[in-house]
PDB file of C-alpha atoms and ligand atoms in Angstrom:
ATOM      1  CA  MET A   1       0.000   0.000   0.000  1.00 34.00           C
ATOM      2  CA  ASN A   2       1.291   3.417  -0.899  1.00 35.00           C
ATOM      3  CA  ARG A   3       1.320   5.020   2.531  1.00 36.00           C
ATOM      4  CA  ARG A   4       0.138   8.587   2.345  1.00 35.00           C
ATOM      5  CA  GLN A   5      -0.588  10.355   5.582  1.00 40.00           C
ATOM      6  CA  TRP A   6      -3.904  12.083   5.260  1.00 41.00           C
ATOM      7  CA  PRO A   7      -4.664  13.853   8.502  1.00 45.00           C
ATOM      8  CA  LEU A   8      -8.199  14.262   9.741  1.00 51.00           C
ATOM      9  CA  PHE A   9      -8.005  17.399  11.803  1.00 40.00           C
ATOM     10  CA  ARG A  10     -10.248  17.380  14.768  1.00 46.00           C
ATOM     11  CA  ARG A  11     -10.637  19.398  17.897  1.00 45.00           C
ATOM     12  CA  ARG A  12      -7.768  17.837  19.801  1.00 48.00           C
ATOM     13  CA  HIS A  13      -6.495  14.915  17.813  1.00 55.00           C
ATOM     14  CA  THR A  14      -5.099  14.023  14.462  1.00 60.00           C
ATOM     15  CA  LEU A  15      -5.874  10.686  12.937  1.00 62.00           C
ATOM     16  CA  HIS A  16      -4.035   9.374   9.940  1.00 62.00           C
ATOM     17  CA  LEU A  17      -5.210   7.351   7.016  1.00 64.00           C
ATOM     18  CA  ASP A  18      -2.807   5.180   5.088  1.00 65.00           C
ATOM     19  CA  GLN A  19      -4.215   6.731   1.966  1.00 57.00           C
ATOM     20  CA  ALA A  20      -7.071   9.018   1.049  1.00 49.00           C
ATOM     21  CA  PRO A  21     -10.140   6.875   0.358  1.00 54.00           C
ATOM     22  CA  ALA A  22     -10.686   6.271  -3.333  1.00 55.00           C
ATOM     23  CA  PRO A  23     -14.014   7.507  -4.666  1.00 43.00           C
ATOM     24  CA  GLN A  24     -16.156   4.401  -4.952  1.00 49.00           C
ATOM     25  CA  PRO A  25     -19.736   4.767  -6.144  1.00 49.00           C
ATOM     26  CA  ALA A  26     -22.425   2.519  -4.721  1.00 49.00           C
ATOM     27  CA  SER A  27     -22.866   0.588  -7.984  1.00 56.00           C
ATOM     28  CA  PRO A  28     -26.284  -0.800  -7.158  1.00 63.00           C
ATOM     29  CA  ILE A  29     -27.869  -3.555  -9.208  1.00 66.00           C
ATOM     30  CA  SER A  30     -31.440  -4.670  -8.955  1.00 68.00           C
ATOM     31  CA  VAL A  31     -32.390  -8.089  -7.600  1.00 64.00           C
ATOM     32  CA  ASP A  32     -36.144  -8.612  -7.293  1.00 71.00           C
ATOM     33  CA  GLY A  33     -36.726  -4.874  -7.299  1.00 80.00           C
ATOM     34  CA  ARG A  34     -34.141  -4.149  -4.594  1.00 88.00           C
ATOM     35  CA  ALA A  35     -30.748  -2.536  -5.203  1.00 90.00           C
ATOM     36  CA  HIS A  36     -27.670  -4.505  -4.140  1.00 90.00           C
ATOM     37  CA  LEU A  37     -23.985  -3.620  -4.074  1.00 92.00           C
ATOM     38  CA  ILE A  38     -21.670  -5.238  -6.526  1.00 86.00           C
ATOM     39  CA  ASN A  39     -17.941  -5.898  -5.973  1.00 85.00           C
ATOM     40  CA  THR A  40     -18.593  -7.190  -2.435  1.00 92.00           C
ATOM     41  CA  PRO A  41     -20.040 -10.424  -1.024  1.00 94.00           C
ATOM     42  CA  TYR A  42     -22.553  -8.335   1.006  1.00 95.00           C
ATOM     43  CA  PHE A  43     -26.006  -9.704   0.217  1.00 92.00           C
ATOM     44  CA  LEU A  44     -28.480  -7.405   1.974  1.00 94.00           C
ATOM     45  CA  PRO A  45     -30.053  -4.703  -0.213  1.00 93.00           C
ATOM     46  CA  LYS A  46     -28.527  -1.236  -0.390  1.00 94.00           C
ATOM     47  CA  ASP A  47     -31.391   1.154  -0.980  1.00 93.00           C
ATOM     48  CA  ALA A  48     -33.591   3.715   0.775  1.00 94.00           C
ATOM     49  CA  GLU A  49     -35.881   1.008   2.150  1.00 94.00           C
ATOM     50  CA  GLU A  50     -32.926  -0.808   3.720  1.00 95.00           C
ATOM     51  CA  ASP A  51     -31.531   2.473   5.101  1.00 97.00           C
ATOM     52  CA  ALA A  52     -34.862   3.092   6.836  1.00 96.00           C
ATOM     53  CA  ARG A  53     -34.748  -0.454   8.240  1.00 96.00           C
ATOM     54  CA  LEU A  54     -31.207   0.093   9.574  1.00 97.00           C
ATOM     55  CA  ASN A  55     -32.261   3.268  11.369  1.00 97.00           C
ATOM     56  CA  PHE A  56     -35.323   1.529  12.811  1.00 96.00           C
ATOM     57  CA  GLN A  57     -33.126  -1.418  13.843  1.00 95.00           C
ATOM     58  CA  HIS A  58     -30.773   0.982  15.615  1.00 97.00           C
ATOM     59  CA  ARG A  59     -33.747   2.256  17.667  1.00 96.00           C
ATOM     60  CA  ALA A  60     -34.958  -1.292  18.340  1.00 94.00           C
ATOM     61  CA  LEU A  61     -31.505  -2.343  19.584  1.00 95.00           C
ATOM     62  CA  TYR A  62     -31.343   0.702  21.823  1.00 96.00           C
ATOM     63  CA  ALA A  63     -34.802  -0.054  23.205  1.00 93.00           C
ATOM     64  CA  ALA A  64     -33.756  -3.646  23.934  1.00 92.00           C
ATOM     65  CA  MET A  65     -30.252  -2.954  25.314  1.00 93.00           C
ATOM     66  CA  GLY A  66     -30.610   0.524  26.788  1.00 94.00           C
ATOM     67  CA  ASN A  67     -27.327   1.708  25.305  1.00 96.00           C
ATOM     68  CA  HIS A  68     -25.365   1.977  22.070  1.00 98.00           C
ATOM     69  CA  TYR A  69     -22.383  -0.054  23.318  1.00 98.00           C
ATOM     70  CA  LEU A  70     -21.371  -2.465  26.082  1.00 98.00           C
ATOM     71  CA  ALA A  71     -17.597  -2.113  26.576  1.00 98.00           C
ATOM     72  CA  PRO A  72     -16.539  -0.157  29.684  1.00 98.00           C
ATOM     73  CA  ILE A  73     -14.987   2.694  27.720  1.00 98.00           C
ATOM     74  CA  LYS A  74     -13.989   5.841  29.553  1.00 97.00           C
ATOM     75  CA  PRO A  75     -16.045   9.049  29.176  1.00 96.00           C
ATOM     76  CA  GLU A  76     -12.914  10.791  27.874  1.00 96.00           C
ATOM     77  CA  THR A  77     -12.473   8.280  25.021  1.00 97.00           C
ATOM     78  CA  ASP A  78     -11.392  10.433  22.102  1.00 95.00           C
ATOM     79  CA  THR A  79     -10.986   8.243  19.023  1.00 98.00           C
ATOM     80  CA  ILE A  80     -13.736   5.858  17.929  1.00 98.00           C
ATOM     81  CA  LEU A  81     -14.132   3.815  14.748  1.00 98.00           C
ATOM     82  CA  ASP A  82     -17.396   2.256  13.542  1.00 98.00           C
ATOM     83  CA  VAL A  83     -16.769  -0.383  10.861  1.00 98.00           C
ATOM     84  CA  GLY A  84     -19.613  -0.946   8.353  1.00 98.00           C
ATOM     85  CA  THR A  85     -21.421   2.119   9.631  1.00 98.00           C
ATOM     86  CA  GLY A  86     -24.426   1.973   7.247  1.00 97.00           C
ATOM     87  CA  THR A  87     -26.447   5.186   7.525  1.00 97.00           C
ATOM     88  CA  GLY A  88     -24.014   6.505  10.150  1.00 97.00           C
ATOM     89  CA  ILE A  89     -26.658   6.725  12.845  1.00 97.00           C
ATOM     90  CA  TRP A  90     -24.367   5.067  15.417  1.00 98.00           C
ATOM     91  CA  PRO A  91     -21.500   7.605  15.075  1.00 98.00           C
ATOM     92  CA  VAL A  92     -23.943  10.508  15.103  1.00 97.00           C
ATOM     93  CA  GLU A  93     -25.626   9.349  18.303  1.00 97.00           C
ATOM     94  CA  MET A  94     -22.339   8.329  19.944  1.00 98.00           C
ATOM     95  CA  SER A  95     -21.012  11.835  19.296  1.00 97.00           C
ATOM     96  CA  ARG A  96     -23.697  13.153  21.676  1.00 96.00           C
ATOM     97  CA  ILE A  97     -22.505  10.796  24.417  1.00 97.00           C
ATOM     98  CA  PHE A  98     -18.813  11.454  23.701  1.00 97.00           C
ATOM     99  CA  PRO A  99     -18.778  15.124  22.636  1.00 96.00           C
ATOM    100  CA  GLN A 100     -14.994  15.336  23.012  1.00 95.00           C
ATOM    101  CA  ALA A 101     -14.394  12.365  20.709  1.00 97.00           C
ATOM    102  CA  HIS A 102     -13.899  12.179  17.017  1.00 96.00           C
ATOM    103  CA  ILE A 103     -15.752   9.243  15.519  1.00 97.00           C
ATOM    104  CA  ILE A 104     -15.084   7.726  12.119  1.00 97.00           C
ATOM    105  CA  GLY A 105     -17.847   5.827  10.344  1.00 98.00           C
ATOM    106  CA  LEU A 106     -16.391   3.603   7.632  1.00 98.00           C
ATOM    107  CA  ASP A 107     -18.384   1.791   4.971  1.00 97.00           C
ATOM    108  CA  VAL A 108     -17.701   0.129   1.637  1.00 96.00           C
ATOM    109  CA  SER A 109     -20.347   2.385   0.087  1.00 95.00           C
ATOM    110  CA  SER A 110     -21.265   5.997   0.801  1.00 93.00           C
ATOM    111  CA  SER A 111     -24.795   5.652  -0.575  1.00 92.00           C
ATOM    112  CA  SER A 112     -26.399   5.270   2.869  1.00 94.00           C
ATOM    113  CA  PHE A 113     -24.554   8.106   4.638  1.00 93.00           C
ATOM    114  CA  GLN A 114     -27.224  10.511   5.810  1.00 91.00           C
ATOM    115  CA  ASP A 115     -25.136  13.243   7.412  1.00 88.00           C
ATOM    116  CA  ALA A 116     -22.232  15.304   6.206  1.00 90.00           C
ATOM    117  CA  SER A 117     -18.997  14.882   8.141  1.00 89.00           C
ATOM    118  CA  THR A 118     -18.508  17.379  10.978  1.00 91.00           C
ATOM    119  CA  ALA A 119     -15.851  18.171  13.584  1.00 91.00           C
ATOM    120  CA  ALA A 120     -17.374  15.360  15.667  1.00 94.00           C
ATOM    121  CA  TYR A 121     -17.651  12.610  13.072  1.00 95.00           C
ATOM    122  CA  THR A 122     -16.289  11.758   9.657  1.00 96.00           C
ATOM    123  CA  PHE A 123     -17.641   9.287   7.152  1.00 96.00           C
ATOM    124  CA  ILE A 124     -15.150   7.548   4.922  1.00 96.00           C
ATOM    125  CA  LEU A 125     -15.061   4.765   2.389  1.00 96.00           C
ATOM    126  CA  GLY A 126     -13.206   1.582   3.178  1.00 96.00           C
ATOM    127  CA  ASP A 127     -13.525  -2.148   2.683  1.00 97.00           C
ATOM    128  CA  VAL A 128     -12.855  -4.120   5.842  1.00 97.00           C
ATOM    129  CA  LEU A 129     -12.329  -7.257   3.736  1.00 97.00           C
ATOM    130  CA  LYS A 130      -9.373  -5.544   2.049  1.00 96.00           C
ATOM    131  CA  GLY A 131      -7.883  -4.058   5.220  1.00 97.00           C
ATOM    132  CA  LEU A 132      -8.725  -0.879   7.099  1.00 98.00           C
ATOM    133  CA  PRO A 133      -7.162   2.300   5.657  1.00 97.00           C
ATOM    134  CA  PHE A 134      -5.419   3.305   8.894  1.00 97.00           C
ATOM    135  CA  PRO A 135      -1.982   2.763  10.359  1.00 97.00           C
ATOM    136  CA  GLU A 136      -1.982   0.619  13.477  1.00 97.00           C
ATOM    137  CA  LYS A 137      -2.968   1.764  17.007  1.00 97.00           C
ATOM    138  CA  GLN A 138      -5.188   4.701  15.997  1.00 97.00           C
ATOM    139  CA  PHE A 139      -8.404   4.226  17.972  1.00 98.00           C
ATOM    140  CA  GLU A 140      -9.343   3.887  21.608  1.00 98.00           C
ATOM    141  CA  PHE A 141     -12.587   2.122  20.735  1.00 98.00           C
ATOM    142  CA  VAL A 142     -13.322   0.064  17.623  1.00 98.00           C
ATOM    143  CA  HIS A 143     -16.924  -0.997  17.118  1.00 98.00           C
ATOM    144  CA  GLN A 144     -18.436  -3.247  14.491  1.00 98.00           C
ATOM    145  CA  ARG A 145     -22.137  -4.113  14.409  1.00 98.00           C
ATOM    146  CA  LEU A 146     -24.274  -6.295  12.151  1.00 97.00           C
ATOM    147  CA  LEU A 147     -21.829  -7.296   9.427  1.00 97.00           C
ATOM    148  CA  VAL A 148     -22.897 -10.940   9.384  1.00 95.00           C
ATOM    149  CA  ALA A 149     -24.134 -10.603   5.784  1.00 95.00           C
ATOM    150  CA  ALA A 150     -20.905  -8.856   4.768  1.00 97.00           C
ATOM    151  CA  ILE A 151     -18.131 -11.094   6.099  1.00 97.00           C
ATOM    152  CA  PRO A 152     -17.736 -14.583   4.612  1.00 97.00           C
ATOM    153  CA  THR A 153     -16.733 -17.287   7.095  1.00 95.00           C
ATOM    154  CA  ALA A 154     -13.184 -17.453   5.723  1.00 96.00           C
ATOM    155  CA  ASN A 155     -12.639 -13.715   6.348  1.00 97.00           C
ATOM    156  CA  TRP A 156     -13.723 -13.383   9.984  1.00 96.00           C
ATOM    157  CA  SER A 157     -10.268 -14.002  11.526  1.00 95.00           C
ATOM    158  CA  THR A 158      -8.613 -11.496   9.211  1.00 97.00           C
ATOM    159  CA  VAL A 159     -11.311  -8.926   9.952  1.00 97.00           C
ATOM    160  CA  ILE A 160     -10.923  -9.358  13.722  1.00 97.00           C
ATOM    161  CA  ASN A 161      -7.158  -8.992  13.322  1.00 97.00           C
ATOM    162  CA  GLU A 162      -7.740  -5.746  11.405  1.00 98.00           C
ATOM    163  CA  LEU A 163      -9.971  -4.402  14.191  1.00 98.00           C
ATOM    164  CA  ILE A 164      -7.240  -5.218  16.708  1.00 98.00           C
ATOM    165  CA  ARG A 165      -4.485  -3.763  14.529  1.00 98.00           C
ATOM    166  CA  VAL A 166      -6.048  -0.298  14.443  1.00 98.00           C
ATOM    167  CA  THR A 167      -6.937  -0.338  18.172  1.00 98.00           C
ATOM    168  CA  ARG A 168      -4.539   1.347  20.564  1.00 98.00           C
ATOM    169  CA  PRO A 169      -2.870  -0.868  23.179  1.00 97.00           C
ATOM    170  CA  GLY A 170      -5.311  -1.053  26.079  1.00 97.00           C
ATOM    171  CA  GLY A 171      -8.174   0.135  23.839  1.00 98.00           C
ATOM    172  CA  TRP A 172     -11.465  -1.698  23.411  1.00 98.00           C
ATOM    173  CA  ILE A 173     -12.895  -3.729  20.513  1.00 98.00           C
ATOM    174  CA  GLU A 174     -16.606  -4.568  20.422  1.00 98.00           C
ATOM    175  CA  VAL A 175     -18.617  -6.676  17.966  1.00 98.00           C
ATOM    176  CA  LEU A 176     -22.359  -7.280  18.007  1.00 97.00           C
ATOM    177  CA  GLU A 177     -24.405  -9.517  15.726  1.00 96.00           C
ATOM    178  CA  ILE A 178     -27.988 -10.773  15.620  1.00 90.00           C
ATOM    179  CA  GLY A 179     -30.085 -12.940  13.404  1.00 78.00           C
ATOM    180  CA  VAL A 180     -29.364 -16.586  14.052  1.00 84.00           C
ATOM    181  CA  THR A 181     -30.813 -17.407  17.448  1.00 91.00           C
ATOM    182  CA  ILE A 182     -34.506 -17.283  18.268  1.00 95.00           C
ATOM    183  CA  LYS A 183     -35.334 -19.031  21.534  1.00 95.00           C
ATOM    184  CA  HIS A 184     -38.679 -20.493  22.583  1.00 94.00           C
ATOM    185  CA  ALA A 185     -39.888 -20.509  18.999  1.00 91.00           C
ATOM    186  CA  GLY A 186     -41.675 -23.333  17.278  1.00 94.00           C
ATOM    187  CA  SER A 187     -40.648 -25.854  14.678  1.00 96.00           C
ATOM    188  CA  GLU A 188     -41.371 -23.579  11.692  1.00 97.00           C
ATOM    189  CA  THR A 189     -39.034 -20.911  13.049  1.00 97.00           C
ATOM    190  CA  ALA A 190     -36.317 -23.527  13.517  1.00 96.00           C
ATOM    191  CA  ARG A 191     -36.929 -24.802   9.981  1.00 97.00           C
ATOM    192  CA  LEU A 192     -36.780 -21.298   8.457  1.00 97.00           C
ATOM    193  CA  LEU A 193     -33.577 -20.420  10.323  1.00 96.00           C
ATOM    194  CA  ALA A 194     -31.975 -23.698   9.211  1.00 96.00           C
ATOM    195  CA  TRP A 195     -33.061 -23.051   5.606  1.00 97.00           C
ATOM    196  CA  MET A 196     -31.619 -19.530   5.725  1.00 96.00           C
ATOM    197  CA  GLY A 197     -28.434 -20.927   7.260  1.00 95.00           C
ATOM    198  CA  ASP A 198     -28.106 -23.363   4.362  1.00 96.00           C
ATOM    199  CA  ARG A 199     -28.653 -20.608   1.776  1.00 96.00           C
ATOM    200  CA  SER A 200     -25.983 -18.518   3.533  1.00 95.00           C
ATOM    201  CA  LYS A 201     -23.534 -21.432   3.552  1.00 96.00           C
ATOM    202  CA  GLU A 202     -24.012 -21.743  -0.212  1.00 96.00           C
ATOM    203  CA  ARG A 203     -22.722 -18.157  -0.409  1.00 95.00           C
ATOM    204  CA  GLY A 204     -19.746 -18.857   1.876  1.00 96.00           C
ATOM    205  CA  PHE A 205     -21.289 -17.462   5.067  1.00 96.00           C
ATOM    206  CA  ASP A 206     -21.701 -19.327   8.340  1.00 92.00           C
ATOM    207  CA  MET A 207     -24.386 -17.387  10.199  1.00 90.00           C
ATOM    208  CA  GLY A 208     -23.906 -19.622  13.254  1.00 88.00           C
ATOM    209  CA  MET A 209     -20.458 -18.251  13.898  1.00 87.00           C
ATOM    210  CA  VAL A 210     -21.843 -14.942  15.155  1.00 90.00           C
ATOM    211  CA  SER A 211     -22.416 -16.674  18.478  1.00 90.00           C
ATOM    212  CA  GLN A 212     -18.688 -17.609  18.507  1.00 93.00           C
ATOM    213  CA  LEU A 213     -17.254 -14.112  18.101  1.00 95.00           C
ATOM    214  CA  GLY A 214     -16.169 -13.868  21.734  1.00 96.00           C
ATOM    215  CA  GLN A 215     -14.181 -17.064  21.309  1.00 96.00           C
ATOM    216  CA  LEU A 216     -12.631 -15.621  18.167  1.00 96.00           C
ATOM    217  CA  LEU A 217     -11.572 -12.493  20.082  1.00 97.00           C
ATOM    218  CA  ILE A 218      -9.956 -14.684  22.750  1.00 97.00           C
ATOM    219  CA  GLU A 219      -8.157 -16.828  20.163  1.00 96.00           C
ATOM    220  CA  THR A 220      -6.865 -13.685  18.453  1.00 95.00           C
ATOM    221  CA  GLY A 221      -5.235 -12.514  21.679  1.00 95.00           C
ATOM    222  CA  VAL A 222      -7.770  -9.970  22.894  1.00 97.00           C
ATOM    223  CA  GLN A 223      -7.756  -9.634  26.678  1.00 97.00           C
ATOM    224  CA  ASP A 224     -10.508  -9.239  29.305  1.00 98.00           C
ATOM    225  CA  VAL A 225     -13.071 -10.605  26.842  1.00 98.00           C
ATOM    226  CA  GLU A 226     -16.688 -10.449  27.961  1.00 98.00           C
ATOM    227  CA  ILE A 227     -19.290 -12.404  26.009  1.00 97.00           C
ATOM    228  CA  HIS A 228     -22.968 -11.529  26.188  1.00 96.00           C
ATOM    229  CA  HIS A 229     -25.847 -13.471  24.668  1.00 94.00           C
ATOM    230  CA  ILE A 230     -28.698 -11.081  25.349  1.00 94.00           C
ATOM    231  CA  PRO A 231     -32.283 -12.317  24.922  1.00 95.00           C
ATOM    232  CA  ALA A 232     -34.998  -9.798  24.089  1.00 96.00           C
ATOM    233  CA  PRO A 233     -38.711 -10.419  23.532  1.00 97.00           C
ATOM    234  CA  LEU A 234     -39.713 -11.062  19.942  1.00 97.00           C
ATOM    235  CA  GLY A 235     -43.362 -10.435  19.153  1.00 98.00           C
ATOM    236  CA  ASP A 236     -46.231  -8.236  20.228  1.00 98.00           C
ATOM    237  CA  TRP A 237     -46.506 -10.358  23.370  1.00 98.00           C
ATOM    238  CA  GLY A 238     -43.305  -8.598  24.517  1.00 98.00           C
ATOM    239  CA  GLY A 239     -44.676  -5.029  24.549  1.00 98.00           C
ATOM    240  CA  HIS A 240     -42.888  -2.102  22.907  1.00 97.00           C
ATOM    241  CA  VAL A 241     -39.495  -3.818  22.547  1.00 96.00           C
ATOM    242  CA  GLY A 242     -41.051  -7.066  21.313  1.00 97.00           C
ATOM    243  CA  SER A 243     -43.116  -5.279  18.682  1.00 97.00           C
ATOM    244  CA  MET A 244     -40.124  -3.256  17.481  1.00 96.00           C
ATOM    245  CA  LEU A 245     -37.939  -6.341  17.186  1.00 96.00           C
ATOM    246  CA  LYS A 246     -40.684  -8.260  15.417  1.00 97.00           C
ATOM    247  CA  ALA A 247     -41.092  -5.432  12.879  1.00 97.00           C
ATOM    248  CA  ASN A 248     -37.333  -5.328  12.378  1.00 96.00           C
ATOM    249  CA  VAL A 249     -36.866  -9.086  11.991  1.00 96.00           C
ATOM    250  CA  LEU A 250     -39.763  -9.331   9.537  1.00 97.00           C
ATOM    251  CA  SER A 251     -38.311  -6.438   7.587  1.00 96.00           C
ATOM    252  CA  ALA A 252     -34.853  -8.097   7.611  1.00 95.00           C
ATOM    253  CA  PHE A 253     -36.351 -11.371   6.370  1.00 96.00           C
ATOM    254  CA  ASN A 254     -38.050  -9.386   3.607  1.00 95.00           C
ATOM    255  CA  ALA A 255     -34.707  -7.787   2.733  1.00 93.00           C
ATOM    256  CA  LEU A 256     -33.106 -11.232   2.436  1.00 94.00           C
ATOM    257  CA  LYS A 257     -35.993 -12.666   0.456  1.00 94.00           C
ATOM    258  CA  GLY A 258     -34.740 -11.695  -3.001  1.00 90.00           C
ATOM    259  CA  ALA A 259     -31.301 -13.256  -2.567  1.00 90.00           C
ATOM    260  CA  TYR A 260     -32.483 -16.443  -0.835  1.00 94.00           C
ATOM    261  CA  CYS A 261     -35.515 -17.104  -3.070  1.00 94.00           C
ATOM    262  CA  THR A 262     -33.428 -16.659  -6.195  1.00 91.00           C
ATOM    263  CA  GLN A 263     -30.897 -19.147  -4.857  1.00 92.00           C
ATOM    264  CA  ALA A 264     -33.502 -21.737  -3.799  1.00 94.00           C
ATOM    265  CA  ASN A 265     -35.896 -21.132  -6.676  1.00 94.00           C
ATOM    266  CA  MET A 266     -38.687 -20.415  -4.177  1.00 95.00           C
ATOM    267  CA  SER A 267     -41.455 -17.978  -5.025  1.00 95.00           C
ATOM    268  CA  PRO A 268     -41.601 -14.773  -2.948  1.00 94.00           C
ATOM    269  CA  GLU A 269     -45.247 -15.582  -2.123  1.00 95.00           C
ATOM    270  CA  GLN A 270     -44.258 -18.976  -0.712  1.00 96.00           C
ATOM    271  CA  PHE A 271     -41.554 -17.325   1.389  1.00 97.00           C
ATOM    272  CA  ASP A 272     -44.000 -14.674   2.678  1.00 97.00           C
ATOM    273  CA  ALA A 273     -46.517 -17.342   3.722  1.00 97.00           C
ATOM    274  CA  TRP A 274     -43.791 -19.252   5.560  1.00 98.00           C
ATOM    275  CA  VAL A 275     -42.659 -16.121   7.400  1.00 98.00           C
ATOM    276  CA  GLN A 276     -46.243 -15.389   8.412  1.00 98.00           C
ATOM    277  CA  ASP A 277     -46.529 -18.853  10.033  1.00 97.00           C
ATOM    278  CA  VAL A 278     -43.207 -18.270  11.747  1.00 98.00           C
ATOM    279  CA  ALA A 279     -44.291 -14.899  13.177  1.00 98.00           C
ATOM    280  CA  GLU A 280     -47.443 -16.478  14.592  1.00 98.00           C
ATOM    281  CA  GLU A 281     -45.269 -18.957  16.470  1.00 98.00           C
ATOM    282  CA  TRP A 282     -43.437 -16.071  18.167  1.00 98.00           C
ATOM    283  CA  GLU A 283     -46.700 -14.916  19.739  1.00 98.00           C
ATOM    284  CA  THR A 284     -47.800 -18.436  20.678  1.00 98.00           C
ATOM    285  CA  PHE A 285     -44.541 -19.503  22.303  1.00 97.00           C
ATOM    286  CA  HIS A 286     -43.298 -16.079  23.538  1.00 98.00           C
ATOM    287  CA  ALA A 287     -40.136 -16.216  21.479  1.00 98.00           C
ATOM    288  CA  SER A 288     -36.998 -14.264  22.266  1.00 97.00           C
ATOM    289  CA  TYR A 289     -34.368 -12.953  19.935  1.00 95.00           C
ATOM    290  CA  VAL A 290     -30.758 -13.217  21.032  1.00 95.00           C
ATOM    291  CA  PHE A 291     -28.067 -10.567  20.505  1.00 94.00           C
ATOM    292  CA  HIS A 292     -24.537 -11.939  20.417  1.00 95.00           C
ATOM    293  CA  ALA A 293     -22.047  -9.354  21.645  1.00 97.00           C
ATOM    294  CA  ALA A 294     -18.423  -9.581  22.697  1.00 98.00           C
ATOM    295  CA  TYR A 295     -15.849  -7.034  23.707  1.00 98.00           C
ATOM    296  CA  GLY A 296     -12.306  -7.009  25.005  1.00 98.00           C
ATOM    297  CA  ARG A 297      -9.075  -5.015  25.126  1.00 98.00           C
ATOM    298  CA  ARG A 298      -5.994  -5.033  22.998  1.00 98.00           C
ATOM    299  CA  ALA A 299      -3.160  -6.038  25.316  1.00 94.00           C
ATOM    300  CA  PRO A 300      -1.663  -2.858  26.876  1.00 91.00           C
ATOM    301  CA  SER A 301       1.832  -3.927  25.846  1.00 86.00           C
ATOM    302  CA  ALA A 302       0.940  -5.132  22.333  1.00 74.00           C
TER     303      ALA A 302
HETATM  304  C1  LIG B 401     -26.503  -4.479   8.027  1.00 72.72           C
HETATM  305  S1  LIG B 401     -25.654  -3.000   7.707  1.00 72.72           S
HETATM  306  C2  LIG B 401     -25.199  -2.499   9.378  1.00 72.72           C
HETATM  307  C3  LIG B 401     -24.933  -1.017   9.464  1.00 72.72           C
HETATM  308  C4  LIG B 401     -24.561  -0.500  10.859  1.00 72.72           C
HETATM  309  N1  LIG B 401     -23.396  -1.182  11.397  1.00 72.72           N
HETATM  310  C5  LIG B 401     -25.704  -0.570  11.821  1.00 72.72           C
HETATM  311  O1  LIG B 401     -25.590  -1.257  12.835  1.00 72.72           O
HETATM  312  O2  LIG B 401     -26.731   0.082  11.567  1.00 72.72           O
HETATM  313  C6  LIG B 401     -24.086  -3.518   7.063  1.00 72.72           C
HETATM  314  C7  LIG B 401     -23.274  -2.386   6.474  1.00 72.72           C
HETATM  315  O3  LIG B 401     -21.978  -2.907   6.163  1.00 72.72           O
HETATM  316  C8  LIG B 401     -21.546  -2.333   4.945  1.00 72.72           C
HETATM  317  N2  LIG B 401     -20.541  -3.230   4.356  1.00 72.72           N
HETATM  318  C9  LIG B 401     -20.751  -4.348   3.641  1.00 72.72           C
HETATM  319  N3  LIG B 401     -19.586  -4.914   3.290  1.00 72.72           N
HETATM  320  C10 LIG B 401     -18.611  -4.118   3.799  1.00 72.72           C
HETATM  321  C11 LIG B 401     -17.186  -4.160   3.758  1.00 72.72           C
HETATM  322  N4  LIG B 401     -16.545  -5.159   3.136  1.00 72.72           N
HETATM  323  N5  LIG B 401     -16.479  -3.173   4.369  1.00 72.72           N
HETATM  324  C12 LIG B 401     -17.130  -2.167   4.993  1.00 72.72           C
HETATM  325  N6  LIG B 401     -18.482  -2.073   5.068  1.00 72.72           N
HETATM  326  C13 LIG B 401     -19.216  -3.037   4.486  1.00 72.72           C
HETATM  327  C14 LIG B 401     -22.807  -2.209   4.129  1.00 72.72           C
HETATM  328  O4  LIG B 401     -22.669  -1.251   3.086  1.00 72.72           O
HETATM  329  C15 LIG B 401     -23.826  -1.795   5.200  1.00 72.72           C
HETATM  330  O5  LIG B 401     -23.895  -0.406   5.297  1.00 72.72           O
END
């Protein structure tokens, strides 16, 4: 890589990029009426409807977890990176909690960014599968959320190593994923999740490994690792949070429909009917949706 220091001037700190991000248009293509990115394995849609879902999902996660992060980061944390930032809602809201920090939201496409960069946060292009465009030890807190449909199984170790590489010694790394574990659901839910898992495996993704991310952090040398499998109500039976999560999961299933149905040669109508049966089970059995989160510190001496 041709190392070119490109300073991001902020209130108190200067971050450096290895090189200025190359302009990279979103390049959407249409699959079943939804736009998708090309040049990446990412298989969720990339369009206004998906952006609205991501923002709603952000609210649903906050309602379920009561915070935007779990790691015990200090209030004076000054350099934060959000990998695969999507619409950028996480950096924007984190900048209110950490007004002294500068937060970078990085994504492979800029098409979802909804805010212009400010003194508090900067949005940049970058592909975590190709390496993060920063020298090592830049950030006190590195956060990555909901990239399960972006990172093929074979790439997870390299991605975790990249997150660690750009974290300062003693700094925190946090990953959070959802989507593979629904507890107290019926047989149709189990069957749908298994079917989706098989479709994902055909694409080189192992959805089940999102529950193993803590173990991956430990194996990669991260210290003080805490692993949380957080259940939240899924369905109207679970009040406000349950209804929000149900709406989000149904909307996520709808977003995945085009890719999965094309692969399995299933009609969208058949898929919709299946999902409807599944959602009824959530109310009958009082299902819960599990968030898989893990965080830990880069060794202080590393
Ligand atoms: C499901 S969204 C999650 C967005 C955000 N983290 C959130 O929690 O709202 C996944 C995001 O990852 C981005 N993405 C996909 N592949 C990527 C890659 N290789 N490098 C960086 N970002 C990627 C997508 O463009 C999308 O914005």
